[in-house]
XYZ file of C-alpha atoms in Angstrom:
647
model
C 23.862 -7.211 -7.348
C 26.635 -9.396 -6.659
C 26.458 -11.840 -3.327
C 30.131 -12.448 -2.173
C 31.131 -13.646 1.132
C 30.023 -10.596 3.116
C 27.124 -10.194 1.252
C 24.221 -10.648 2.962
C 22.254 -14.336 2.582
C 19.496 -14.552 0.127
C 17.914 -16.343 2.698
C 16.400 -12.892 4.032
C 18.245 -13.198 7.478
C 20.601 -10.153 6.792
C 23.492 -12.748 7.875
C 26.656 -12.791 5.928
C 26.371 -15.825 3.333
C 29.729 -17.542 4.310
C 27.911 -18.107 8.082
C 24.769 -18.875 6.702
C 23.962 -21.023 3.134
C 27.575 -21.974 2.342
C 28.217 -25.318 2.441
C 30.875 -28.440 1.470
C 30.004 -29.527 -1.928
C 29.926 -33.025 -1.332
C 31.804 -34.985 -4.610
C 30.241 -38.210 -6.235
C 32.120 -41.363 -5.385
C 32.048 -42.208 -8.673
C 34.018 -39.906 -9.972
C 37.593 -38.955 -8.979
C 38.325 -37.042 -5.754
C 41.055 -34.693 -7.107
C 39.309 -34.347 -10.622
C 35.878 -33.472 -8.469
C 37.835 -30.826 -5.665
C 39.384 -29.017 -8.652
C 35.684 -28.562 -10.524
C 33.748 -27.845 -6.595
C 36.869 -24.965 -5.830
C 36.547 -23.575 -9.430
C 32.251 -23.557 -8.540
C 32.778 -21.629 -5.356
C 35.453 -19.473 -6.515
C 32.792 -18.369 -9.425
C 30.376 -18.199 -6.825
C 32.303 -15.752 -4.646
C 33.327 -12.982 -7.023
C 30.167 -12.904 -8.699
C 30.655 -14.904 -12.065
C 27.005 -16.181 -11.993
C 26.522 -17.121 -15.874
C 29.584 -18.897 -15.347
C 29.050 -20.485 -12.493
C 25.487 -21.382 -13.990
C 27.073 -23.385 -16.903
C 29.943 -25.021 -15.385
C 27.148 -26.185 -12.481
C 25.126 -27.442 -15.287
C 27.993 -29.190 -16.387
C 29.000 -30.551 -13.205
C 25.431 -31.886 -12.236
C 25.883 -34.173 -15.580
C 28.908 -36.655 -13.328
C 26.999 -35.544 -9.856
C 23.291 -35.320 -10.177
C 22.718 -35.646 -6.523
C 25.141 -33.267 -5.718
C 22.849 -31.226 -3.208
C 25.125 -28.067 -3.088
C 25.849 -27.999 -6.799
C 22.179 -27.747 -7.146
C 22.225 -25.237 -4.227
C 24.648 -22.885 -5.885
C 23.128 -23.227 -9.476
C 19.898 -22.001 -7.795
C 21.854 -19.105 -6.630
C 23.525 -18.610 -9.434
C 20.146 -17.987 -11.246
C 18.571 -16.134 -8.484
C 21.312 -13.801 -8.647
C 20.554 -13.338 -12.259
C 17.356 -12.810 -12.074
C 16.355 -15.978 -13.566
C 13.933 -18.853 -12.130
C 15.937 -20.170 -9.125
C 12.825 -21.878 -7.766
C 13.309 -25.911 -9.568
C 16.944 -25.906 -8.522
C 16.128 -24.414 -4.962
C 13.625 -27.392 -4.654
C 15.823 -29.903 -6.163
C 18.835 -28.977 -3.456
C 16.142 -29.259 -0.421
C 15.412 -32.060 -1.483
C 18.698 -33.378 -1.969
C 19.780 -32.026 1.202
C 16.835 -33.208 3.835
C 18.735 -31.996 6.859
C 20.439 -29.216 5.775
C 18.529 -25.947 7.674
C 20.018 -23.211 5.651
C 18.445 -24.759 2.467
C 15.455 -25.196 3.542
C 15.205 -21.432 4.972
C 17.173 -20.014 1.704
C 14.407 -22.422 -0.129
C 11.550 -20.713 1.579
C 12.390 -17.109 1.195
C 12.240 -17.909 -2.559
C 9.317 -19.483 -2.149
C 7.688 -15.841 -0.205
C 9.785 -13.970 -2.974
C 7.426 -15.359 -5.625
C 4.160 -14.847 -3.201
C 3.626 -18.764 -2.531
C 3.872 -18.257 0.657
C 1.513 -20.936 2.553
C 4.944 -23.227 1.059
C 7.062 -20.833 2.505
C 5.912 -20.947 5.994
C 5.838 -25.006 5.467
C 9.738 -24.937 4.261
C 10.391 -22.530 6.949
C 8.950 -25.258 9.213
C 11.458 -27.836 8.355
C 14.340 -25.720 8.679
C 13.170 -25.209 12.198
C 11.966 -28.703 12.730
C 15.802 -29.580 12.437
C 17.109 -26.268 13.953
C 15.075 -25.081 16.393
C 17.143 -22.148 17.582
C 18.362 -21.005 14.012
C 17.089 -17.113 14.493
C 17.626 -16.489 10.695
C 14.919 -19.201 10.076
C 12.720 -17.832 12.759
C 13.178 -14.107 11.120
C 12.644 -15.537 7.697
C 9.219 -17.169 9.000
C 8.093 -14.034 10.669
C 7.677 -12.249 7.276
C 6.227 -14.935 5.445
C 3.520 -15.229 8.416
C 3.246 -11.330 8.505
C 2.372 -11.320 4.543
C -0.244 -13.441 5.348
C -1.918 -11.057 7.660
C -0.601 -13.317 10.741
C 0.589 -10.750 12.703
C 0.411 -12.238 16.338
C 1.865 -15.706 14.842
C 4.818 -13.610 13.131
C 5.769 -12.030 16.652
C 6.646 -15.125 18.315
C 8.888 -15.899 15.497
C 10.457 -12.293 15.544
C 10.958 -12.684 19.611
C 12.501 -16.360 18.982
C 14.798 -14.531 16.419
C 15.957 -11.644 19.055
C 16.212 -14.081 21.990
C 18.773 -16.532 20.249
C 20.638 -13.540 19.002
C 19.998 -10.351 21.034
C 22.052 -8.198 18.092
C 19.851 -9.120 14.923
C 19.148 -5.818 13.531
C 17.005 -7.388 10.793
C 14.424 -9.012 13.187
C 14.190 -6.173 15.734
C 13.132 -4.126 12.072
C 10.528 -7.094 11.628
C 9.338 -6.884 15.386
C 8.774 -3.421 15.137
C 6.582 -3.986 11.949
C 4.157 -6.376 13.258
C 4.004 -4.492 16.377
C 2.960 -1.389 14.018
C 0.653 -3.611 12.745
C -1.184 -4.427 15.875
C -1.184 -0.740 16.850
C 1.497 -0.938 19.306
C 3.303 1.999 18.041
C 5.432 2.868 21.545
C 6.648 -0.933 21.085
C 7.274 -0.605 17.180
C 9.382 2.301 17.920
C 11.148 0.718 20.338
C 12.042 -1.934 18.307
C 12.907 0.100 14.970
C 15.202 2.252 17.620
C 16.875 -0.960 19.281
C 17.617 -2.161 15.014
C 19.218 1.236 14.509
C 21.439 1.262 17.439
C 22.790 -2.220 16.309
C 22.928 -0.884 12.581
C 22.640 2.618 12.727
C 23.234 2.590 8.539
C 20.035 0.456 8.402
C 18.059 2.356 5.938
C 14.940 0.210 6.247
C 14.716 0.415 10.220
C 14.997 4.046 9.445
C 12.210 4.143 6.477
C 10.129 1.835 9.164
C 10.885 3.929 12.265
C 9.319 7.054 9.830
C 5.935 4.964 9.297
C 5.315 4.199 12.844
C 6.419 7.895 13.833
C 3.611 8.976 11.155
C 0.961 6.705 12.808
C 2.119 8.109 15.941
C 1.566 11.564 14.596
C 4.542 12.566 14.863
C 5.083 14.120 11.440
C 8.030 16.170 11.444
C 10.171 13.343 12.955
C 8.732 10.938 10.679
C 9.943 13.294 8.146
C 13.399 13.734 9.621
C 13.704 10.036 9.410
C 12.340 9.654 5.481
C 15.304 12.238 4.963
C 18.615 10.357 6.773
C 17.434 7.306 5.191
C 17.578 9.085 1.476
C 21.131 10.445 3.045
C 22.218 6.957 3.509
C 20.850 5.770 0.201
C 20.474 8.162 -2.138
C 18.731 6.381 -4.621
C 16.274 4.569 -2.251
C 12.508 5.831 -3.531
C 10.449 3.431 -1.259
C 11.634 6.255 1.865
C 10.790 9.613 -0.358
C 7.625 7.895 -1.553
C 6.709 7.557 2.370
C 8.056 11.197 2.719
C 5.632 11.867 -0.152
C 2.482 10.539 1.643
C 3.625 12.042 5.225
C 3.379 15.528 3.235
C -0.108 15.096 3.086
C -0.555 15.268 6.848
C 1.065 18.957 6.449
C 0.715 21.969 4.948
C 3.826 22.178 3.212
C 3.839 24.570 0.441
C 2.826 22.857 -3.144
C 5.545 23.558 -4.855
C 7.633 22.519 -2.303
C 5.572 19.029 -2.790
C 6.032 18.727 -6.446
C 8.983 19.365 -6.327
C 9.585 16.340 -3.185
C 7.758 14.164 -5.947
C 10.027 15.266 -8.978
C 12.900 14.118 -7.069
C 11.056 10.795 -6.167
C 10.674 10.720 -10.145
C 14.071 11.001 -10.930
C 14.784 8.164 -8.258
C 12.749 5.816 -10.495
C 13.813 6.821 -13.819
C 17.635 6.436 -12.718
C 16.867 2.434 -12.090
C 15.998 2.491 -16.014
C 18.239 0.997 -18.045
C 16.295 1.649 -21.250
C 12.772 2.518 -21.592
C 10.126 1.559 -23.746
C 9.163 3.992 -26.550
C 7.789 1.790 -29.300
C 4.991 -0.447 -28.332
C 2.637 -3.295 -29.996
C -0.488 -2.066 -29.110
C -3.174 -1.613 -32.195
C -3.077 2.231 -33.453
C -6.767 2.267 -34.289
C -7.952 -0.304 -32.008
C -12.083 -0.707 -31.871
C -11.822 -1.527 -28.236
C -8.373 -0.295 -25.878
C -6.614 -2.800 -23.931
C -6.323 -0.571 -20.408
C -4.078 -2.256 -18.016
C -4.828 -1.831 -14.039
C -2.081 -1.975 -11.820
C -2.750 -2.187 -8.320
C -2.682 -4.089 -5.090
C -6.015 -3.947 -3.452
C -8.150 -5.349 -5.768
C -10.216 -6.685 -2.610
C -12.205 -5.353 0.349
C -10.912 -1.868 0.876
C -11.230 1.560 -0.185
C -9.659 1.227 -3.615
C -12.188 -1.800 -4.596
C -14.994 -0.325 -3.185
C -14.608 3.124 -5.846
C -13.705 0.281 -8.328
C -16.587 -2.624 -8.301
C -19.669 -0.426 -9.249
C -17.992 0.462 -11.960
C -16.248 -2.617 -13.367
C -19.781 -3.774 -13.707
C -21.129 -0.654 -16.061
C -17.818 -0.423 -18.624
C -19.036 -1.426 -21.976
C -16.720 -4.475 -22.841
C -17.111 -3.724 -26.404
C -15.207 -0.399 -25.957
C -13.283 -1.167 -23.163
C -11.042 -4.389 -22.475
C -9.444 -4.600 -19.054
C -6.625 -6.889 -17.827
C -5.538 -7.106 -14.289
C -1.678 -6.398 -12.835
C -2.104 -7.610 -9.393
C 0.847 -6.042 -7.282
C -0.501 -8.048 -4.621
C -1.611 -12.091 -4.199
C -4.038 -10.939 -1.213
C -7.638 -11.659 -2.435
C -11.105 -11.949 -1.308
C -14.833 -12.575 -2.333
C -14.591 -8.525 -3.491
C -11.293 -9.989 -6.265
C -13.592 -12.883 -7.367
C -16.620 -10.816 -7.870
C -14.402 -8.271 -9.817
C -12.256 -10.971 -11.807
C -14.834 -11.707 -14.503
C -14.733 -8.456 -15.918
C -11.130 -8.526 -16.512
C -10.392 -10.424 -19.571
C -6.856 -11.367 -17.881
C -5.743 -11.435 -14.829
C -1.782 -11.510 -14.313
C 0.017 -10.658 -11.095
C 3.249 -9.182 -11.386
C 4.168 -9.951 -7.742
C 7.899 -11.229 -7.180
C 8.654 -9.849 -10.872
C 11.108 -7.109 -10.937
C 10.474 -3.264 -12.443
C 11.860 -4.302 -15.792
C 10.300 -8.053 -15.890
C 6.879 -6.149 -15.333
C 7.199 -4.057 -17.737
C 8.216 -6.292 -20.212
C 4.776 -8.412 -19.814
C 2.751 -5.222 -20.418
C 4.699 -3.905 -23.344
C 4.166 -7.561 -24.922
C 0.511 -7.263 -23.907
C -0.308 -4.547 -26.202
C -1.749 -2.214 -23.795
C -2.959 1.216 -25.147
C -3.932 2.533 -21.956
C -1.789 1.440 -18.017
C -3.859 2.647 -15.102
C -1.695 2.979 -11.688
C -4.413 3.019 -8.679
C -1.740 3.165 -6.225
C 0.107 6.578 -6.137
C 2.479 6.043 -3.499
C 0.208 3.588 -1.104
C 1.303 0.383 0.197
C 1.997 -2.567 -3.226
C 2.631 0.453 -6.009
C 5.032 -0.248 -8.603
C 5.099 2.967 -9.298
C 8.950 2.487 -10.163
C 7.986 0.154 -13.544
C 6.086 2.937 -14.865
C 9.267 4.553 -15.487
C 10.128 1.872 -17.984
C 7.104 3.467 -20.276
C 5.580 -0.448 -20.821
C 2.323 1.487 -22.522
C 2.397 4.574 -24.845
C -0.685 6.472 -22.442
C 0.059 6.274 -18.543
C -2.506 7.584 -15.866
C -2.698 7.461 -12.235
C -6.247 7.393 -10.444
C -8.100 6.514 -7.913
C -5.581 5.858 -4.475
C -3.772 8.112 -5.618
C -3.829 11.605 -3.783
C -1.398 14.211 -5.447
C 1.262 13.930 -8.414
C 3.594 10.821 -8.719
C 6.216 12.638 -10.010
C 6.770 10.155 -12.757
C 7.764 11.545 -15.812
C 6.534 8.540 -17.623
C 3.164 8.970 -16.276
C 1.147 11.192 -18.718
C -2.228 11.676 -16.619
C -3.856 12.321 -13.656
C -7.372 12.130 -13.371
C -9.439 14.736 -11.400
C -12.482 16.276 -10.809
C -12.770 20.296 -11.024
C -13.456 20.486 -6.861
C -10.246 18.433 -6.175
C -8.461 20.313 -8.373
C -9.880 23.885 -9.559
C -8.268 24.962 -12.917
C -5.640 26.711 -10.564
C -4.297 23.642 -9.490
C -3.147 22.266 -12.183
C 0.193 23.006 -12.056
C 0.608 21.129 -8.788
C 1.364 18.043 -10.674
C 4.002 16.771 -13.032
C 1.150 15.092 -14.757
C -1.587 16.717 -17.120
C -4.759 17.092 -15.867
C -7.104 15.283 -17.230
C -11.017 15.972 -15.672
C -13.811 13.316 -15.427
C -16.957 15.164 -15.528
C -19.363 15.493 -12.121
C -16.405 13.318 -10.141
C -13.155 11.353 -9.913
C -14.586 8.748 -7.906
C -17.878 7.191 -8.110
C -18.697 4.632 -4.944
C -20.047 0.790 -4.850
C -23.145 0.833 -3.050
C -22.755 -1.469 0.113
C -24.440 -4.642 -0.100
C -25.673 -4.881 3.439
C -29.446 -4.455 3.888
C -29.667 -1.570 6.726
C -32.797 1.238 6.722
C -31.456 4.553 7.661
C -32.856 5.430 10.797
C -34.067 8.734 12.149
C -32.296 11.315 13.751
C -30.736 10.299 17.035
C -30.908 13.456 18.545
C -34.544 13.289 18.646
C -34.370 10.751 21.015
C -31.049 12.004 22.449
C -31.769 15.185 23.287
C -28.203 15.992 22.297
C -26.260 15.619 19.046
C -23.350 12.474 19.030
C -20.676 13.508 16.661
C -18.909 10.872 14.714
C -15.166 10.288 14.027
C -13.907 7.505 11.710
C -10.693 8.162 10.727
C -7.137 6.584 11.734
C -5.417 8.017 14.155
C -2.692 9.472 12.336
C -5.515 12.217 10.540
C -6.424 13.191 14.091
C -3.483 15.795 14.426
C -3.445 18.773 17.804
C -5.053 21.042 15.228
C -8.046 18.783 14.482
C -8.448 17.869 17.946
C -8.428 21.522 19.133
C -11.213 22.160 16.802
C -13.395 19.316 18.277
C -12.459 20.333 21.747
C -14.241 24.135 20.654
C -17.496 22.520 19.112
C -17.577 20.848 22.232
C -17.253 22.980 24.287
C -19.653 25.296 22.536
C -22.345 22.511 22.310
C -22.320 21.896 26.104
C -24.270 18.364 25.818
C -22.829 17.041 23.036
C -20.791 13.434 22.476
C -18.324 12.124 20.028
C -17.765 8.751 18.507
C -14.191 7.550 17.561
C -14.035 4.116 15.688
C -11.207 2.993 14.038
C -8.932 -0.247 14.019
C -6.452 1.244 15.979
C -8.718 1.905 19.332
C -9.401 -1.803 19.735
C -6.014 -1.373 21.057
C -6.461 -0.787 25.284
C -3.373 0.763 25.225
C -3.415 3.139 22.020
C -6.893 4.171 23.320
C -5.870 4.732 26.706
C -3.091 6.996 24.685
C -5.379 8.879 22.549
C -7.778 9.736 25.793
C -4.921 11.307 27.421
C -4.479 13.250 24.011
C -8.151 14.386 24.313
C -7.823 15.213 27.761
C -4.806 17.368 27.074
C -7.138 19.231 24.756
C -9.612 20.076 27.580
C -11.972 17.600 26.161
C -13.983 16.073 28.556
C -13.869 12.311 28.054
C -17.179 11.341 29.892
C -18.334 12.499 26.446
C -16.176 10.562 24.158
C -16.626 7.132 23.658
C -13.694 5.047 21.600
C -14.484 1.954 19.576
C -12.234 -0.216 17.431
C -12.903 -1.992 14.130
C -16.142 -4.063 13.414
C -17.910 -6.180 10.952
C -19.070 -4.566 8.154
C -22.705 -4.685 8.880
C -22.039 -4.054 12.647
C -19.309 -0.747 11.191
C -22.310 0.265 9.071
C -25.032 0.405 11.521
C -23.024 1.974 14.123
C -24.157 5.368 11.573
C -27.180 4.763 13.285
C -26.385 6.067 16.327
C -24.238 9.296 15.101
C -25.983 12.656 13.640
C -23.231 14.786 12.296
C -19.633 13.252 11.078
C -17.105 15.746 11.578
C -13.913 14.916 8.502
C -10.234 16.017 10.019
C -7.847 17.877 8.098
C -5.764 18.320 5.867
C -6.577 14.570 5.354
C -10.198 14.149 5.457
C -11.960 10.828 5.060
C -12.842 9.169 1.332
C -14.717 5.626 2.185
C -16.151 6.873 5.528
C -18.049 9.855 4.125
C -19.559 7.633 1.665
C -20.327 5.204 4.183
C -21.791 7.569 6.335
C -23.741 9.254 3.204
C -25.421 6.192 2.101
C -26.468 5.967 6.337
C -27.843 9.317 6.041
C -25.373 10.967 8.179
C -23.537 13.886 6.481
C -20.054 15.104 7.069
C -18.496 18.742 7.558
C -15.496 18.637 5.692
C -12.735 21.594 5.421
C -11.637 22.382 1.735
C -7.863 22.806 1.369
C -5.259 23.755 -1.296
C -4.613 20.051 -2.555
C -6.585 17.033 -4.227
C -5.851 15.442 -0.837
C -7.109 18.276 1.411
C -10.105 19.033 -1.117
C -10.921 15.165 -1.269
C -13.774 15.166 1.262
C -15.381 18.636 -0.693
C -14.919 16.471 -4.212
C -17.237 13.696 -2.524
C -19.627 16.110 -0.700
C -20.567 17.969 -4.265
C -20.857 14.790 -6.258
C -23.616 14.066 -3.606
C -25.253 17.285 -3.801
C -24.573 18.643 -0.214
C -22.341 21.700 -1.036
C -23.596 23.776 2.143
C -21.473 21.423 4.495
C -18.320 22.354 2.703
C -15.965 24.403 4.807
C -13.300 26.565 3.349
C -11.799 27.454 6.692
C -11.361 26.483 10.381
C -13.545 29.374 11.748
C -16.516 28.207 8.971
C -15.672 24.466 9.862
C -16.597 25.392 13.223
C -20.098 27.885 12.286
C -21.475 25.469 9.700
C -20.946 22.632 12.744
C -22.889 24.683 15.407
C -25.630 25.634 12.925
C -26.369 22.047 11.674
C -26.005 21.192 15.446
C -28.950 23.504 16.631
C -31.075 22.717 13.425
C -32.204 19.525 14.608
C -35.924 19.482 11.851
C -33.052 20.084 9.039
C -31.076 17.403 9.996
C -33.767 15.311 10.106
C -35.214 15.775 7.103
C -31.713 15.474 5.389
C -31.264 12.034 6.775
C -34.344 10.925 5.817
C -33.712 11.070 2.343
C -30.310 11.511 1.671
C -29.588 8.118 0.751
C -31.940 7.991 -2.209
C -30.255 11.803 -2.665
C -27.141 9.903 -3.309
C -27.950 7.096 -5.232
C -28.900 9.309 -7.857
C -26.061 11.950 -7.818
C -23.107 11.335 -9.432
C -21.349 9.733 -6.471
C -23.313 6.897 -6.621
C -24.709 6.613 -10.331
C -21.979 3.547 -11.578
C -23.276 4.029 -15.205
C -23.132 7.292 -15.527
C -19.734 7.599 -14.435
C -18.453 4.705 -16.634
C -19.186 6.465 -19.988
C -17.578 9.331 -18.427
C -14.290 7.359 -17.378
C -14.743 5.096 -21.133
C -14.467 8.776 -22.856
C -11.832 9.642 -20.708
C -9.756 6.737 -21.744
C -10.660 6.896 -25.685
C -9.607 10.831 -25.108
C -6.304 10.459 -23.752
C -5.527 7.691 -26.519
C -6.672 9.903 -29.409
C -4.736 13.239 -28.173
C -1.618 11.066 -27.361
C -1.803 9.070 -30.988
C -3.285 12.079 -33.108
């Protein structure tokens, strides 16, 4: 990409460079004036129609008479930022040169965030405001590096500071209306993604954003609507069909229909390749495989919590693993799990090709994407074919579309032989189940039945509330209603939130749901989230997207879950779990069953209570739980794939 004078500023403020970084290149007294204007108008004229290898060597040459030249330095940085090339040594060099120049020291700190060092960032994005205190690019550009550190509250002052000294910043209302979707203000989010388009109505990210926050809101076909005018604006821009990809599995939108939506996000991908890989330096008879993971929640979340139990069983002899971190967030779950990786090298701030360069020069047999299209894939650099044998697992809840990518993993109940063709992928099956879950390491006793004491069953609810769709809802308004003294728990993030759960009561009571009956409840510690099982009989899952961590969770507490079976991997993800645990008889295959199994568990208060008393020592032997077990499974998996793709 070429930055020219009405570029936008690398800076991250979405203002034109020529208002924003450009500055006099002062000369060195030293030298002559005439002989040092001639060589500073022949480095900006470089500058401005894109010569950056040029303009790289002639500022190298310059910086030989005028080493403290602080813009030389500036535009060399540039120059190699443009190219791809580590900008960050002359970037630091030209702040320092340049103590009170703001722009610098904002441009300096969006590098800094670029390359995930972002606790610098946020203190270089201090000094640019310590000397300009109403520069609203700087604010903007401090937002998102406080946002990436999961500062959400901190980031909206900075995003209101950025609006209030210039009411028309498209960029920053974008940025408001992110962290506001972060702290579950979705009304306000919208607003602000609406206000960004009617400034910039061409502004394909406000539009990609405005889809997210329409999904959360559960407003699907809008969200799709939006997805689709900003892949009118930019044709080529996959992050926008990716989140059309994962708003398709709110729906029921024919499957071929869906493959075909990810086929085109595949071709999106492979069009950014310039060349892709298709020799490699792996080992072709290797005694162990080097498997490559790619993803970025390798912490506390759902995606390490199917991952940890069985890091620990892998047989290192067969198996060696090295870490891609698409993220730099960590926690005590990424320091537990780092040992048995016997790398570990993030490939955050690295572009598509870069990435893939590492892991072709790594030798890896085997590269694992955990993503699918969640939040910190790099989906796109599997397109570059960096290892001869590609899979996609675990996060990942229907076909990439990725050519490059040559297998899924599944499990014959998320994906019955008929399936198959429902992904551009082949299927590959892991025996018993695709996902085997870490046993929590909180010390809680299941307790007995509530209802004994109750009188009446409690219900439990734990998904976001973007699952909880009219249909769902309509179906918990007719159990019920049928069940005359019976209560539901909701607990999720988002209800710790007055507002969204003041919104989501009038939802229930616009479904003839009595909310005297309901009680809401937002996040909580993990012990505290755990033991709150203790006070539910029943969890009912919602459809098409049912819950994954939460029916373990609530499995392991001795609470089991009546779960719908769809048409898709998604759909048929709570039914996958269910049977891995043994408890096929609360598998629904329709709404009317959903609703019969429900009432008869309800009224069969001896069987429930004999299920929850030992259902948790059920599960620790069933294939859900049983780490070991599933490890050789998932170690032949990975030897298979290698032999069939290098026999």
């Amino acid at each position: 990409m070429k930055l020219g004078r009405n570029d936008p500023c690398s800076c991250g403020s979405g203002k034109k460079y020529k208002n924003c970084c450009q500055g006099k290149i002062e000369s060195n007294p030293s030298s002559s004036s005439a002989h040092s204007s001639l060589n500073l108008a022949q480095l900006d004229t470089l500058f401005f129609t894109g010569q950056y290898v040029e303009l790289e060597r002639s500022a190298s040459i310059l910086l030989k008479s005028h080493p403290n030249s602080g813009s030389v330095w500036k535009l060399l940085g540039l120059s190699l930022q443009m190219q791809g090339k580590d900008a960050l040594p002359a970037m630091q060099k030209a702040a320092a040169l340049l103590p009170a120049d703001a722009e610098i020291h904002a441009n300096f700190a969006a590098l800094l965030r670029s390359r995930g060092q972002l606790e610098a960032a946020v203190t270089s994005g201090q000094r640019a405001l310590k000397i300009k205190p109403n520069f609203p690019e700087a604010h903007n550009n401090q937002g998102v590096a406080l946002k990436e550190l999961g500062q959400f509250e901190e980031a909206l002052l900075h995003y209101r500071k950025a609006v209030e000294f210039k009411p028309d910043f498209a960029e920053a209302h974008n940025n408001l209306g992110i962290a506001l979707k972060e702290l579950g203000q979705l009304d306000n989010a919208i607003a602000s993604y609406r206000r960004a388009l009617k400034i910039k109505p061409d502004f394909v990210d406000a539009h990609n954003n405005l889809g997210n926050a329409l999904l959360a809101n559960m407003q699907i076909e809008d969200a799709i609507a939006t997805y689709r005018r900003a892949t009118e604006l930019k044709p080529d821009y996959f992050l926008a069909q990716a989140n059309l990809l994962s708003c398709l599995n709110y729906t029921r939108y024919p499957t071929d229909f869906c493959l075909e939506e990810a086929r085109k996000y595949g071709r999106m991908v492979a069009n950014q390749v310039t060349s892709k890989f298709a020799e490699w330096h792996c080992t072709a008879e290797p005694k162990r495989l080097r498997v490559g993971i790619v993803s970025g929640s390798l912490r506390n979340n759902p995606t390490g919590f199917f991952l940890e139990g069985m890091l620990k069983q892998l047989d290192s002899s067969r198996i060696e693993l090295i870490a891609y971190p698409s993220s730099l967030k960590a926690d005590e779950l990424t320091e537990r799990i780092k040992p048995y990786f016997s790398e570990w090298k993030p490939i955050v701030g690295k572009s598509d090709e870069a990435a893939a360069q590492l892991i072709h020069a790594d030798g890896v047999h085997v590269l694992i994407d955990l993503a699918g299209h969640s939040a910190h894939n790099r989906l796109p650099m599997f397109a570059w074919k960096p290892a001869p044998v590609q899979v996609s697992w675990l996060d990942s809840f229907s076909t990439t579309g990725v050519e490059e990518i040559d297998y899924f993993l599944a499990d014959e109940v998320g994906v019955p032989q008929a399936n198959r063709s429902h992904f551009s992928e082949a299927v590959r099956y892991l025996p018993d189940s695709r996902l085997c879950f870490t046993v929590p390491n909180v010390d809680l006793p299941v307790v007995p039945l509530p209802a004994i004491k109750n009188e009446h069953i409690t219900f439990g609810c734990y998904q976001i509330l973007s699952k909880l769709g009219d249909e769902v809802l309509s179906v918990y308004a007719k159990i019920l209603a049928l069940l005359p003294d019976s209560t539901i728990r909701f607990q999720c993030a988002q209800l710790g939130d007055s507002q969204v759960a003041a919104q989501f009561a009038k939802r229930m009571q616009q479904h003839g749901m009595d909310t005297s009956r309901i009680t809401l409840h937002g996040s909580a510690p993990l012990q505290e989230y755990l033991a709150s099982y203790n006070e539910v009989d029943v969890v009912l899952d919602t459809f098409p997207f049912p819950g994954g961590t939460t029916t373990c969770d609530a499995i392991w507490m001795g609470v089991p879950t009546i779960t719908l079976a769809g048409d898709t991997l998604l759909s048929r993800q709570g039914a996958s779990l269910l049977a891995a645990a043994g408890l096929n008889d609360w598998i629904a295959t329709n709404l009317d069953e959903y609703v019969s199994k429900t009432l008869g568990f309800a009224e069969n208060l001896e069987y429930l209570a004999t299920l929850r008393a030992g259902l948790r020592q059920q599960a620790l032997t069933s294939p859900l739980f049983d780490a070991t077990r599933f490890a050789r499974n998932f170690e032949a998996a990975l030897w298979g794939m290698w032999l069939k793709q290098n026999s």
